[in-house]
Amino acid sequence: MPTQKHWRESAGFAIGAVAATKREQISLNALIRKGFAAVDGQFTEAGLAFYRRKIKRLAA
């Protein structure tokens, strides 16, 4: 476990991140940069508000 933790931190992955594949990790990193997700993978209020606006627009 300590080796895996060190490797993940060195590679820039947070322990407990929800992304499993490289593509998912890239998507998660983009959401974090935009402020829509926190480092732990949870959506922020800004992310939820954006999602609600998008769904409302698609439903119209």
PDB file of C-alpha atoms in Angstrom:
ATOM      1  CA  MET A   1       0.000   0.000   0.000  1.00  0.00           C
ATOM      2  CA  PRO A   2       2.692   2.628   0.773  1.00  0.00           C
ATOM      3  CA  THR A   3       4.340   1.956  -2.604  1.00  0.00           C
ATOM      4  CA  GLN A   4       1.051   2.315  -4.458  1.00  0.00           C
ATOM      5  CA  LYS A   5       0.244   5.502  -2.536  1.00  0.00           C
ATOM      6  CA  HIS A   6       3.651   6.971  -3.403  1.00  0.00           C
ATOM      7  CA  TRP A   7       3.316   5.988  -7.071  1.00  0.00           C
ATOM      8  CA  ARG A   8      -0.182   7.459  -7.360  1.00  0.00           C
ATOM      9  CA  GLU A   9       0.863  10.714  -5.690  1.00  0.00           C
ATOM     10  CA  SER A  10       3.967  10.946  -7.909  1.00  0.00           C
ATOM     11  CA  ALA A  11       1.821  10.387 -10.995  1.00  0.00           C
ATOM     12  CA  GLY A  12      -0.634  13.079  -9.889  1.00  0.00           C
ATOM     13  CA  PHE A  13      -3.523  10.802  -8.934  1.00  0.00           C
ATOM     14  CA  ALA A  14      -5.319  11.399  -5.674  1.00  0.00           C
ATOM     15  CA  ILE A  15      -6.025   8.431  -3.435  1.00  0.00           C
ATOM     16  CA  GLY A  16      -9.734   7.713  -3.559  1.00  0.00           C
ATOM     17  CA  ALA A  17     -10.263   9.303  -6.951  1.00  0.00           C
ATOM     18  CA  VAL A  18     -13.286   7.866  -8.707  1.00  0.00           C
ATOM     19  CA  ALA A  19     -11.651   7.732 -12.138  1.00  0.00           C
ATOM     20  CA  ALA A  20     -10.526   4.244 -13.084  1.00  0.00           C
ATOM     21  CA  THR A  21      -9.191   4.669 -16.605  1.00  0.00           C
ATOM     22  CA  LYS A  22      -6.857   7.235 -18.114  1.00  0.00           C
ATOM     23  CA  ARG A  23      -9.708   8.791 -20.103  1.00  0.00           C
ATOM     24  CA  GLU A  24     -11.854   9.122 -16.972  1.00  0.00           C
ATOM     25  CA  GLN A  25      -8.916  10.666 -15.103  1.00  0.00           C
ATOM     26  CA  ILE A  26      -8.432  13.208 -17.900  1.00  0.00           C
ATOM     27  CA  SER A  27     -12.139  14.080 -17.722  1.00  0.00           C
ATOM     28  CA  LEU A  28     -11.986  14.415 -13.944  1.00  0.00           C
ATOM     29  CA  ASN A  29      -8.919  16.663 -14.193  1.00  0.00           C
ATOM     30  CA  ALA A  30     -10.765  18.899 -16.677  1.00  0.00           C
ATOM     31  CA  LEU A  31     -13.759  19.176 -14.348  1.00  0.00           C
ATOM     32  CA  ILE A  32     -11.438  20.075 -11.470  1.00  0.00           C
ATOM     33  CA  ARG A  33      -9.685  22.766 -13.553  1.00  0.00           C
ATOM     34  CA  LYS A  34     -13.057  24.280 -14.490  1.00  0.00           C
ATOM     35  CA  GLY A  35     -14.186  24.250 -10.863  1.00  0.00           C
ATOM     36  CA  PHE A  36     -17.016  21.794 -11.457  1.00  0.00           C
ATOM     37  CA  ALA A  37     -15.514  19.010  -9.304  1.00  0.00           C
ATOM     38  CA  ALA A  38     -13.379  18.807  -6.188  1.00  0.00           C
ATOM     39  CA  VAL A  39     -10.108  16.883  -5.993  1.00  0.00           C
ATOM     40  CA  ASP A  40     -11.904  13.966  -4.335  1.00  0.00           C
ATOM     41  CA  GLY A  41     -14.172  13.626  -7.380  1.00  0.00           C
ATOM     42  CA  GLN A  42     -17.295  15.135  -5.820  1.00  0.00           C
ATOM     43  CA  PHE A  43     -19.202  17.750  -7.800  1.00  0.00           C
ATOM     44  CA  THR A  44     -19.106  21.301  -6.477  1.00  0.00           C
ATOM     45  CA  GLU A  45     -22.097  23.634  -6.285  1.00  0.00           C
ATOM     46  CA  ALA A  46     -20.910  25.316  -9.489  1.00  0.00           C
ATOM     47  CA  GLY A  47     -20.816  21.936 -11.235  1.00  0.00           C
ATOM     48  CA  LEU A  48     -24.300  21.025 -10.047  1.00  0.00           C
ATOM     49  CA  ALA A  49     -25.666  24.414 -11.131  1.00  0.00           C
ATOM     50  CA  PHE A  50     -24.115  24.006 -14.594  1.00  0.00           C
ATOM     51  CA  TYR A  51     -25.597  20.497 -14.862  1.00  0.00           C
ATOM     52  CA  ARG A  52     -29.072  21.749 -13.890  1.00  0.00           C
ATOM     53  CA  ARG A  53     -28.907  24.566 -16.475  1.00  0.00           C
ATOM     54  CA  LYS A  54     -27.788  22.136 -19.173  1.00  0.00           C
ATOM     55  CA  ILE A  55     -30.586  19.659 -18.402  1.00  0.00           C
ATOM     56  CA  LYS A  56     -33.154  22.457 -18.303  1.00  0.00           C
ATOM     57  CA  ARG A  57     -32.002  23.694 -21.709  1.00  0.00           C
ATOM     58  CA  LEU A  58     -32.077  20.184 -23.212  1.00  0.00           C
ATOM     59  CA  ALA A  59     -35.581  19.541 -21.827  1.00  0.00           C
ATOM     60  CA  ALA A  60     -36.958  22.724 -23.399  1.00  0.00           C
TER      61      ALA A  60
END
